[in-house]
Amino acid sequence: MLTNKKSLWLSGPYLVWIAGFIILPLLTIFYYAFTNLQGGFTFENIVGAVTDTANIKAFGLTLLLAAAATLIALILAYPLAICLAKLGLKKQKVFIFLFILPMWMNFMLQMVAINVILEDNGIINYLLSALGFEKIHIANTFGAILIGMVYDYFPFMLLPIYNTVSRIDGDLINASKDLGAGAIRTFFKITFPLSFPGVISGITMVFVPAISDFAIAEMLGGGKIMLVGNIVEMSFTKGHYYQGSGLALILMAFVVISSLVSGGDAEAEGGAILP
Amino acid sequence: MKNEKLIELVGVTKSFGTEQVLKNLDLYILDNEFITLLGPSGCGKTTTLRIIGGFVTPDTGKLIFDGKDITNLPPNKRQLNTVFQKYALFPHMNVFDNIAFGLRIKNTPESEIKKSVGEMLSMVGLSGYENRSVVSLSGGQQQRIAIARALVNKPRVLLLDEPLGALDFKMRQDMQYELKNIHKQAGITFIYVTHDQEEALTLSDTIAVMNQGIIQQIGTPEDIYNEPKNAFVADFIGDSNIIDGIMVKDCLVNIFGVNFPCVDTGFGNDKPVDVVIRPEDVILTSPEKSDMKGTVTSLIFKGVHYEMEVMARGYEWLVHSTKMEPVGSEVGIYVEPENIQIMHKPRSEDEEAASVDE
């Protein structure tokens, strides 16, 4: 048997990875965020990040988008999870596979495909005009980003909810009915409370990555809609490391706070992401 | 026990896929009766209970409750409550909220709920446990909460699906006495499902022995034990020697070439029959006193008695006796005529003794 000290070496390669690609960049961000152009200590980058009107607007838009995407994904996923859990085991596996499949496709490919669907001359508008309706302009709008986000994050909402719902013992539902509760009361008193850890887990898995997103906004927003992630990205590509780092730190604070608030114990309660 | 039929199943069949679980089942249950459905796994006992509870709809046949056809009534509209196999306590509620569940559904005033829940907890010996989380309780305690949660609704019938299956031996015995007491106190009908024959004999007023979707025999525990109707029942209820014999004439049966006087009549002459002899009814004598001579092949001390196996004329006789014979000793076998049960050979596959899987 390996002793504790010896087995520690096994994690060596990963520790090197962490140090190089997570700890070091984080320290760099912290350094830049609290440093001015002259190399002195300052709060200016942080204060600037939360007082600049463009930034405040971007924060508002980002939170709104993330919240809307989370809500829509929840509304779509919850009833679906209930249906899936009621299917036979074999069918469940097939459907779960179908819903996870897009996750294995390259992200860029997914976004390009969504754009093809939403474009002014895309599939939706082709169908609309073929049916005699007026074309709609949806590409490069808030709506397009929202659709992209819901599409991309949907499995992360579905799986934790499905996991908790499918693990509810059928006899608990039977017991509730046995004690006089009808279908609706059984849902609100038994099914929903027992699936709650999965709901919390799903919300976290969608909301947290959504607030730091910039790629979906860039690819589906046509560069016109600026989320916080896009401003951070722009700052870095333009060489504004100090402001960019300040803004990144604020965004990180949002991510950490929202994952602490919601996700704290969800996984322990059985809402883990994969079956 | 009153002599009024409370529940009646008429011609009930049920299949799951290609497997027919219940075959034209007829059964009635009296008011205040403690009836046990006993049988090996897959015999249809749990399906029967679930049909009465309303969780399974029969393919054909009727379920009558108190004179009314309730075959298609959903479970939440039936005047009965169930104690589920693994208790099915609601894990997100404490003990009080679990027991209060049914009363709250009926919009009972909270003060009354508090009183009823308190009474139930004291009946099952768990007063003061109101605020405990149900997942922190032991199996026996969860069991009692499940019973309290069902009985607080004052059902006319309590359904119990192998409720003691998950408990250890000592706890199971204690709970048996307690269940019997609760049945007496509550004064309602208990329908109990188990594969444990000892439990069935201890608890029941009436036992229905089931196998392969058919009731093999129904009667009091004494009837079932002393007068098993066929080899399956004899084998399932307690240990038995089930031997191929030939009925020579009335009151005389030939077992492996030795004639034994018995008390059964009406089987005809020289007809093959099943002979059932309980191991405690086999008496070992000195070899010269019996034509059925054999050798003791194994000896186990069981506490109350010795369990021995005796090889005689090609058959391994199971013997329970307080007197021990050492392995290798020559013995004679004697059975009192009234302790020999003669049965017809099974005519169809359904009556055949199926292997008892435990």
XYZ file of C-alpha atoms in Angstrom:
633
model
C 0.000 0.000 0.000
C 1.093 3.489 -0.710
C 1.655 5.738 2.233
C -0.014 9.146 2.189
C 3.244 10.895 1.442
C 4.121 8.616 -1.437
C 0.674 8.714 -3.012
C 0.786 12.512 -2.975
C 3.294 12.296 -5.838
C 0.594 10.779 -8.037
C -1.206 14.104 -8.091
C 2.041 15.831 -9.114
C 1.253 16.299 -12.817
C -2.097 17.835 -12.012
C -0.590 20.117 -9.349
C 1.836 21.463 -11.960
C -1.131 22.010 -14.265
C -3.084 23.853 -11.578
C -0.133 26.027 -10.661
C 0.576 26.991 -14.277
C -2.903 27.454 -15.641
C -5.097 28.364 -12.685
C -3.124 29.772 -9.746
C -0.606 31.800 -11.730
C -3.200 33.473 -14.006
C -5.370 34.227 -10.971
C -2.476 35.894 -9.181
C -1.703 37.843 -12.343
C -5.312 39.083 -12.506
C -5.160 40.117 -8.837
C -1.854 41.882 -9.425
C -3.076 43.865 -12.427
C -6.430 44.649 -10.815
C -4.787 46.492 -7.926
C -1.931 48.110 -9.874
C -1.824 51.391 -11.803
C 0.143 52.156 -14.935
C 3.044 53.433 -12.818
C 3.234 50.115 -10.966
C 1.774 51.480 -7.683
C -1.133 50.096 -5.621
C -4.583 51.405 -6.486
C -8.341 50.726 -6.210
C -9.000 52.707 -9.376
C -9.451 49.648 -11.616
C -12.040 48.148 -9.265
C -13.899 51.440 -8.721
C -13.766 52.152 -12.449
C -15.192 48.742 -13.235
C -18.358 49.366 -11.213
C -18.852 53.100 -11.904
C -18.369 53.290 -15.654
C -21.855 53.653 -17.201
C -21.081 51.284 -20.054
C -19.987 48.674 -17.530
C -23.083 49.141 -15.350
C -25.261 48.719 -18.435
C -23.327 45.581 -19.360
C -23.737 44.149 -15.857
C -27.493 44.748 -15.973
C -27.783 43.146 -19.390
C -25.619 40.204 -18.358
C -27.638 39.436 -15.227
C -30.907 39.848 -17.128
C -29.774 37.476 -19.885
C -28.425 34.889 -17.479
C -31.605 35.031 -15.382
C -33.855 34.791 -18.447
C -31.872 31.867 -19.882
C -31.984 30.077 -16.513
C -35.725 30.590 -16.148
C -36.540 29.424 -19.679
C -34.284 26.367 -19.313
C -35.993 25.529 -16.003
C -39.481 25.859 -17.472
C -38.510 23.608 -20.392
C -36.511 21.079 -18.385
C -38.721 20.395 -15.345
C -41.754 18.886 -17.092
C -39.423 17.040 -19.451
C -37.520 15.526 -16.525
C -40.800 14.320 -15.001
C -41.827 12.724 -18.312
C -38.423 11.078 -18.753
C -38.485 9.630 -15.254
C -41.813 7.958 -16.021
C -40.519 6.161 -19.122
C -39.108 2.646 -19.024
C -35.427 2.387 -18.178
C -34.337 1.587 -21.742
C -36.261 4.498 -23.229
C -34.891 6.796 -20.524
C -31.348 5.985 -21.597
C -32.087 6.657 -25.270
C -33.729 10.017 -24.596
C -31.076 11.144 -22.132
C -28.469 10.273 -24.761
C -30.328 12.384 -27.328
C -30.443 15.363 -24.990
C -26.767 15.086 -24.086
C -25.627 14.563 -27.674
C -25.275 18.295 -28.530
C -22.913 18.683 -25.559
C -20.409 16.491 -27.372
C -20.575 18.583 -30.529
C -18.026 21.361 -30.898
C -19.322 24.588 -29.382
C -18.467 26.713 -32.443
C -20.350 24.281 -34.653
C -23.454 24.608 -32.468
C -23.322 28.406 -32.649
C -22.775 28.521 -36.401
C -25.744 26.176 -36.834
C -27.976 28.345 -34.647
C -26.951 31.367 -36.687
C -27.909 29.595 -39.890
C -31.321 28.934 -38.396
C -31.867 32.495 -37.115
C -30.317 34.595 -39.935
C -32.409 37.118 -41.877
C -32.194 34.682 -44.800
C -32.066 31.649 -42.513
C -34.282 28.662 -42.028
C -36.865 30.310 -39.764
C -37.407 33.234 -42.113
C -37.473 30.912 -45.110
C -40.264 28.939 -43.467
C -42.117 32.097 -42.403
C -42.083 33.585 -45.899
C -42.978 30.257 -47.454
C -46.062 30.207 -45.210
C -46.862 33.794 -46.192
C -45.807 35.498 -42.960
C -43.530 38.511 -42.657
C -39.856 37.863 -41.965
C -38.551 38.570 -38.484
C -35.222 40.038 -37.555
C -33.780 37.936 -34.770
C -30.116 37.383 -35.685
C -27.636 39.574 -33.791
C -30.198 40.549 -31.143
C -30.683 39.949 -27.434
C -33.171 37.224 -28.422
C -30.602 35.364 -30.498
C -28.135 35.290 -27.588
C -30.912 34.088 -25.292
C -31.799 31.234 -27.645
C -28.131 30.296 -27.913
C -27.694 30.290 -24.141
C -30.791 28.188 -23.491
C -29.684 25.754 -26.182
C -26.139 25.488 -24.920
C -26.912 25.187 -21.203
C -30.126 23.153 -21.398
C -28.541 19.744 -20.594
C -27.021 21.229 -17.447
C -30.513 22.097 -16.251
C -32.130 18.855 -17.379
C -29.699 16.312 -15.962
C -29.615 17.320 -12.281
C -33.415 17.644 -12.190
C -33.853 14.329 -13.980
C -31.429 12.693 -11.555
C -33.360 13.762 -8.473
C -36.800 13.119 -9.967
C -35.930 9.639 -11.217
C -34.536 8.710 -7.827
C -37.793 9.456 -5.998
C -39.116 6.111 -4.726
C -42.415 5.325 -6.449
C -43.826 4.162 -3.126
C -43.472 7.722 -1.745
C -45.886 8.860 -4.448
C -48.105 5.849 -3.689
C -47.950 6.648 0.033
C -49.074 10.216 -0.606
C -52.043 8.999 -2.648
C -52.734 6.299 -0.067
C -53.004 9.043 2.553
C -55.612 10.876 0.491
C -53.647 13.347 -1.617
C -54.607 13.772 -5.277
C -52.128 14.204 -8.131
C -51.686 17.978 -7.717
C -51.164 17.922 -3.961
C -48.824 14.951 -4.301
C -46.753 16.992 -6.743
C -46.466 20.067 -4.535
C -46.030 18.197 -1.239
C -43.811 15.295 -2.352
C -42.408 15.386 -5.880
C -41.382 19.043 -6.031
C -39.766 19.299 -2.568
C -37.834 16.083 -3.199
C -36.618 17.323 -6.587
C -35.609 20.704 -5.151
C -31.882 19.898 -4.777
C -31.825 19.058 -8.484
C -33.560 22.336 -9.346
C -31.029 24.320 -7.289
C -28.189 22.407 -8.869
C -29.585 23.036 -12.353
C -30.025 26.752 -11.707
C -26.423 26.986 -10.548
C -25.099 25.005 -13.489
C -26.843 27.375 -15.924
C -26.762 30.749 -14.201
C -23.121 30.756 -13.145
C -21.542 30.026 -16.524
C -24.130 32.286 -18.196
C -23.027 35.405 -16.293
C -19.426 34.994 -17.390
C -20.300 34.168 -20.994
C -18.851 36.159 -23.851
C -18.523 33.652 -26.709
C -22.255 33.113 -27.295
C -22.798 36.872 -27.195
C -20.003 37.419 -29.679
C -21.110 34.722 -32.101
C -24.856 35.317 -31.968
C -24.913 38.996 -31.032
C -22.822 40.070 -34.027
C -20.495 42.079 -31.767
C -23.235 44.658 -31.147
C -24.334 43.505 -27.711
C -21.778 43.954 -24.972
C -21.953 41.665 -21.963
C -19.453 41.965 -19.116
C -17.526 39.034 -20.561
C -17.221 40.844 -23.909
C -15.874 44.005 -22.275
C -13.302 41.955 -20.340
C -12.270 40.165 -23.523
C -12.027 43.458 -25.419
C -9.932 45.070 -22.692
C -7.401 42.285 -22.880
C -7.217 42.129 -26.670
C -6.710 45.914 -26.738
C -3.973 45.684 -24.100
C -5.907 47.363 -21.272
C -4.774 44.740 -18.753
C -5.372 46.885 -15.659
C -9.021 47.814 -16.344
C -9.723 44.372 -17.766
C -8.410 42.690 -14.644
C -10.481 44.945 -12.377
C -13.631 44.099 -14.294
C -12.725 40.385 -14.380
C -12.347 40.388 -10.607
C -15.836 41.881 -10.127
C -17.270 39.282 -12.504
C -15.483 36.557 -10.593
C -17.041 37.861 -7.383
C -20.489 37.520 -8.993
C -19.729 33.969 -10.056
C -18.431 32.932 -6.649
C -21.307 34.566 -4.764
C -24.031 33.033 -6.942
C -22.506 29.580 -6.812
C -22.163 29.810 -3.020
C -25.710 31.079 -2.553
C -27.333 28.359 -4.637
C -24.997 25.462 -5.140
C -23.606 25.021 -1.642
C -25.207 21.732 -0.731
C -27.088 20.825 -3.889
C -24.601 18.194 -5.012
C -24.475 16.557 -1.618
C -28.258 16.205 -1.789
C -28.072 14.118 -4.935
C -28.327 16.827 -7.549
C -24.983 16.022 -9.136
C -24.730 16.750 -12.805
C -24.168 13.331 -14.362
C -26.121 10.112 -13.712
C -63.767 -10.614 14.146
C -67.298 -10.062 12.879
C -68.778 -12.428 10.352
C -69.377 -9.763 7.718
C -67.595 -9.674 4.417
C -65.798 -6.323 4.152
C -63.722 -6.887 1.041
C -64.352 -9.260 -1.796
C -62.218 -10.009 -4.825
C -64.202 -11.679 -7.582
C -62.497 -13.394 -10.524
C -59.474 -11.107 -10.460
C -56.748 -11.658 -13.071
C -53.636 -9.625 -13.676
C -50.761 -9.997 -16.115
C -47.524 -8.038 -16.350
C -46.328 -8.426 -19.914
C -46.611 -12.099 -20.778
C -46.526 -13.233 -17.181
C -49.878 -13.969 -15.589
C -49.505 -13.031 -11.942
C -53.064 -13.641 -10.734
C -55.291 -16.317 -12.186
C -58.977 -15.816 -11.564
C -58.575 -15.035 -7.876
C -61.572 -15.181 -5.536
C -61.102 -14.055 -1.958
C -63.202 -12.490 0.727
C -61.998 -10.752 3.846
C -64.084 -10.360 6.983
C -64.484 -7.202 9.042
C -61.840 -6.966 11.826
C -60.030 -10.020 10.513
C -56.232 -10.367 10.554
C -55.636 -12.140 7.258
C -52.230 -13.018 5.857
C -51.400 -13.629 2.233
C -48.522 -16.079 2.432
C -46.377 -17.408 -0.367
C -42.991 -17.399 -2.071
C -41.849 -14.359 -4.041
C -43.702 -14.052 -7.332
C -46.780 -15.877 -6.064
C -49.014 -12.808 -6.551
C -49.491 -11.849 -2.904
C -48.090 -8.328 -3.259
C -50.044 -7.749 -6.485
C -53.222 -8.769 -4.649
C -52.427 -6.261 -1.890
C -51.689 -3.520 -4.436
C -54.990 -4.181 -6.178
C -56.795 -3.747 -2.853
C -54.759 -0.581 -2.174
C -55.569 0.801 -5.616
C -52.022 0.977 -7.001
C -52.624 -1.781 -9.537
C -55.761 -2.146 -11.653
C -56.860 -5.723 -12.340
C -57.226 -6.838 -15.968
C -60.533 -8.520 -15.230
C -62.632 -9.067 -12.134
C -64.109 -6.880 -9.437
C -63.099 -5.502 -6.075
C -66.014 -5.019 -3.684
C -65.578 -2.926 -0.545
C -68.415 -2.804 1.949
C -70.892 -3.774 -0.786
C -69.662 -1.199 -3.320
C -67.606 -1.889 -6.453
C -64.382 0.101 -6.018
C -62.357 -1.552 -8.791
C -61.707 1.770 -10.531
C -61.622 4.063 -7.496
C -58.232 5.834 -7.146
C -56.220 5.057 -3.976
C -56.783 8.494 -2.425
C -60.543 7.843 -2.375
C -60.344 4.454 -0.603
C -61.011 3.958 3.099
C -57.827 2.037 3.667
C -54.199 2.816 4.346
C -50.980 1.013 3.581
C -47.756 0.312 5.435
C -45.243 -0.008 2.614
C -42.466 -2.544 2.394
C -39.668 -0.049 2.952
C -41.976 2.211 4.998
C -41.976 5.006 2.342
C -41.730 7.719 4.992
C -41.371 11.190 3.481
C -37.674 11.993 3.967
C -38.146 15.771 3.787
C -40.588 15.838 6.712
C -40.078 15.170 10.403
C -41.945 12.508 12.366
C -44.846 14.824 13.227
C -45.375 16.034 9.655
C -45.231 12.473 8.332
C -47.974 11.300 10.666
C -49.998 14.483 10.181
C -49.882 14.201 6.366
C -53.196 12.413 5.894
C -55.053 14.580 8.416
C -53.760 17.792 6.819
C -54.991 16.583 3.426
C -58.446 16.295 5.041
C -58.075 19.861 6.429
C -58.343 18.698 10.028
C -57.856 21.586 12.514
C -54.234 21.805 13.649
C -55.157 21.426 17.351
C -56.913 18.145 16.610
C -53.985 16.961 14.484
C -51.625 17.618 17.377
C -53.784 15.514 19.690
C -54.188 12.618 17.249
C -50.496 12.497 16.361
C -49.620 12.497 20.064
C -52.003 9.589 20.692
C -50.552 7.608 17.778
C -46.982 8.184 18.923
C -47.793 6.962 22.408
C -49.533 3.901 20.965
C -46.414 2.923 19.021
C -44.190 3.843 21.973
C -42.437 6.811 20.393
C -43.797 9.772 22.371
C -41.472 12.734 22.222
C -40.151 11.882 18.759
C -42.284 14.563 17.026
C -39.423 16.723 15.809
C -36.978 13.969 14.910
C -35.975 13.544 11.307
C -37.316 10.237 9.957
C -34.015 9.328 8.297
C -32.292 9.393 11.710
C -34.568 6.637 13.071
C -33.767 2.928 13.226
C -35.638 0.451 11.027
C -37.949 -0.577 13.856
C -38.750 3.027 14.715
C -39.427 3.909 11.079
C -41.719 0.907 10.957
C -43.739 2.200 13.896
C -43.959 5.681 12.384
C -45.249 4.126 9.150
C -47.938 2.276 11.130
C -48.842 5.438 13.047
C -49.004 7.463 9.820
C -51.495 4.956 8.405
C -53.613 4.382 11.530
C -54.025 8.077 12.415
C -56.463 8.305 9.495
C -58.721 5.746 11.182
C -58.908 3.518 8.106
C -61.262 0.533 8.031
C -58.481 -1.628 6.652
C -54.731 -1.556 7.107
C -52.621 -3.116 4.363
C -49.155 -4.284 5.380
C -46.648 -5.283 2.702
C -43.902 -7.425 4.287
C -43.531 -4.762 6.980
C -41.041 -6.713 9.094
C -38.860 -7.878 6.217
C -36.111 -5.325 6.790
C -35.795 -5.846 10.537
C -33.386 -8.115 12.368
C -34.616 -11.307 14.034
C -35.153 -10.022 17.595
C -36.799 -6.825 16.439
C -39.064 -8.835 14.160
C -40.312 -10.940 17.060
C -40.969 -7.875 19.226
C -42.828 -6.177 16.387
C -44.971 -9.288 15.854
C -46.359 -9.002 19.376
C -46.773 -5.302 18.942
C -48.649 -5.687 15.668
C -51.001 -8.153 17.293
C -51.661 -5.673 20.088
C -52.186 -2.821 17.670
C -54.652 -4.945 15.726
C -56.590 -5.625 18.915
C -56.557 -1.947 19.960
C -57.448 -0.509 16.563
C -60.248 -3.036 16.018
C -59.944 -2.919 12.228
C -59.103 -5.330 9.419
C -55.436 -6.097 8.783
C -54.330 -7.555 5.460
C -50.783 -8.718 5.805
C -48.379 -9.941 3.137
C -45.350 -12.065 3.984
C -43.238 -14.968 2.800
C -42.379 -15.907 6.383
C -44.586 -18.826 7.436
C -43.769 -18.460 11.117
C -44.853 -14.827 11.069
C -48.083 -15.845 9.358
C -48.823 -18.567 11.908
C -48.102 -16.234 14.835
C -50.130 -13.245 13.695
C -53.098 -14.329 11.654
C -56.718 -15.234 12.207
C -56.766 -16.513 8.643
C -53.979 -17.499 6.267
C -54.295 -17.646 2.486
C -51.387 -19.632 1.080
C -50.665 -18.507 -2.473
C -48.553 -19.960 -5.243
C -48.354 -19.087 -8.938
C -51.261 -16.686 -8.803
C -53.641 -19.095 -7.130
C -54.796 -19.458 -3.551
C -53.682 -22.984 -2.636
C -55.431 -23.097 0.714
C -57.214 -20.699 3.021
C -57.977 -21.341 6.666
C -56.931 -20.808 10.261
C -53.248 -21.281 11.110
C -54.101 -24.603 12.800
C -55.955 -25.870 9.720
C -53.131 -24.902 7.417
C -50.455 -26.454 9.592
C -52.237 -29.640 10.610
C -54.280 -30.342 7.502
C -52.347 -29.026 4.500
C -54.408 -29.505 1.372
C -51.538 -30.254 -0.975
C -47.821 -30.884 -1.036
C -47.024 -27.240 -1.774
C -48.804 -25.996 1.346
C -47.266 -28.760 3.442
C -43.814 -27.923 2.175
C -44.207 -24.184 2.508
C -45.677 -24.221 6.000
C -42.947 -25.701 8.132
C -40.607 -28.583 7.338
C -42.142 -31.762 5.982
C -41.282 -35.174 4.713
C -43.187 -35.379 1.439
C -42.971 -38.953 0.215
C -44.339 -40.842 -2.772
C -46.661 -43.520 -1.409
C -49.318 -45.931 -2.562
C -52.715 -46.045 -0.893
C -53.225 -49.792 -0.511
C -56.762 -49.448 0.771
C -58.641 -47.214 3.212
C -56.508 -46.547 6.319
C -53.410 -48.279 4.966
C -50.597 -46.619 3.007
C -47.492 -48.261 1.599
C -44.283 -46.230 1.863
C -41.258 -47.731 0.102
C -42.583 -51.244 0.627
C -43.607 -50.812 4.252
C -47.286 -50.635 5.206
C -48.258 -47.841 7.624
C -51.715 -47.675 9.180
C -53.286 -44.215 8.716
C -56.709 -42.591 9.183
C -57.466 -41.355 5.641
C -60.165 -42.969 3.521
C -61.667 -42.552 0.072
C -58.528 -42.549 -2.055
C -59.323 -45.893 -3.692
C -57.130 -48.991 -3.787
C -53.489 -49.069 -4.949
C -53.516 -45.360 -5.934
C -50.290 -43.261 -5.929
C -50.504 -40.447 -3.362
C -48.322 -37.879 -1.621
C -47.661 -38.750 2.011
C -46.821 -35.829 4.281
C -45.250 -36.420 7.685
C -44.064 -33.553 9.877
C -40.523 -34.115 11.216
C -41.702 -33.818 14.824
C -44.113 -36.698 14.191
C -41.395 -39.140 13.171
C -40.597 -41.347 16.164
C -37.264 -43.162 16.293
C -37.350 -46.608 17.909
C -34.952 -49.508 18.155
C -34.477 -51.131 14.701
C -36.169 -54.426 15.575
C -39.457 -52.647 16.406
C -40.077 -51.367 12.840
C -39.793 -52.623 9.271
C -38.629 -49.158 8.259
C -35.003 -49.424 9.347
C -32.421 -46.749 8.692
C -29.165 -45.118 9.668
C -28.755 -41.654 11.191
C -26.710 -39.598 8.700
C -26.663 -36.184 10.356
C -27.339 -34.629 13.718
C -27.710 -30.945 14.507
C -28.573 -29.399 17.859
C -31.274 -26.737 17.304
C -31.907 -25.589 20.875
C -35.475 -26.774 21.387
C -34.843 -30.102 19.679
C -32.323 -32.130 17.703
C -32.626 -32.204 13.944
C -31.604 -35.553 12.484
C -31.593 -37.066 9.048
C -32.216 -40.759 8.742
C -31.536 -42.671 5.510
C -34.119 -45.434 5.228
C -35.081 -47.297 2.042
C -33.539 -44.647 -0.195
C -35.301 -41.664 1.404
C -33.730 -39.119 3.715
C -36.216 -38.658 6.564
C -36.136 -35.370 8.424
C -36.653 -35.942 12.156
C -37.130 -33.469 15.014
C -36.795 -34.975 18.457
C -35.731 -34.025 21.955
C -33.972 -37.398 22.168
C -30.739 -37.621 20.242
C -29.363 -40.568 18.284
C -25.699 -40.361 17.287
C -24.687 -40.369 13.626
C -24.274 -43.942 12.339
C -26.680 -45.562 14.740
C -29.318 -47.971 13.427
C -32.890 -46.914 14.136
C -36.458 -47.903 13.321
C -39.057 -45.380 12.140
C -42.581 -45.237 13.547
C -45.402 -42.748 12.893
C -48.745 -42.530 14.709
C -51.597 -43.196 12.204
C -53.252 -39.772 12.799
C -49.971 -37.977 12.040
C -49.820 -39.314 8.495
C -51.373 -36.897 5.953
C -52.430 -38.398 2.638
C -52.835 -36.095 -0.393
C -53.814 -36.544 -4.016
C -50.940 -36.169 -6.442
C -51.182 -32.757 -8.129
C -53.247 -32.977 -11.296
C -52.076 -29.769 -12.932
C -48.923 -27.733 -12.997
C -50.598 -25.006 -10.937
C -50.935 -27.262 -7.949
C -47.401 -28.531 -8.247
C -45.087 -27.667 -5.419
C -42.899 -24.907 -6.788
C -39.439 -24.433 -5.421
C -39.550 -22.129 -2.457
C -37.017 -19.400 -3.060
C -35.788 -17.767 0.071
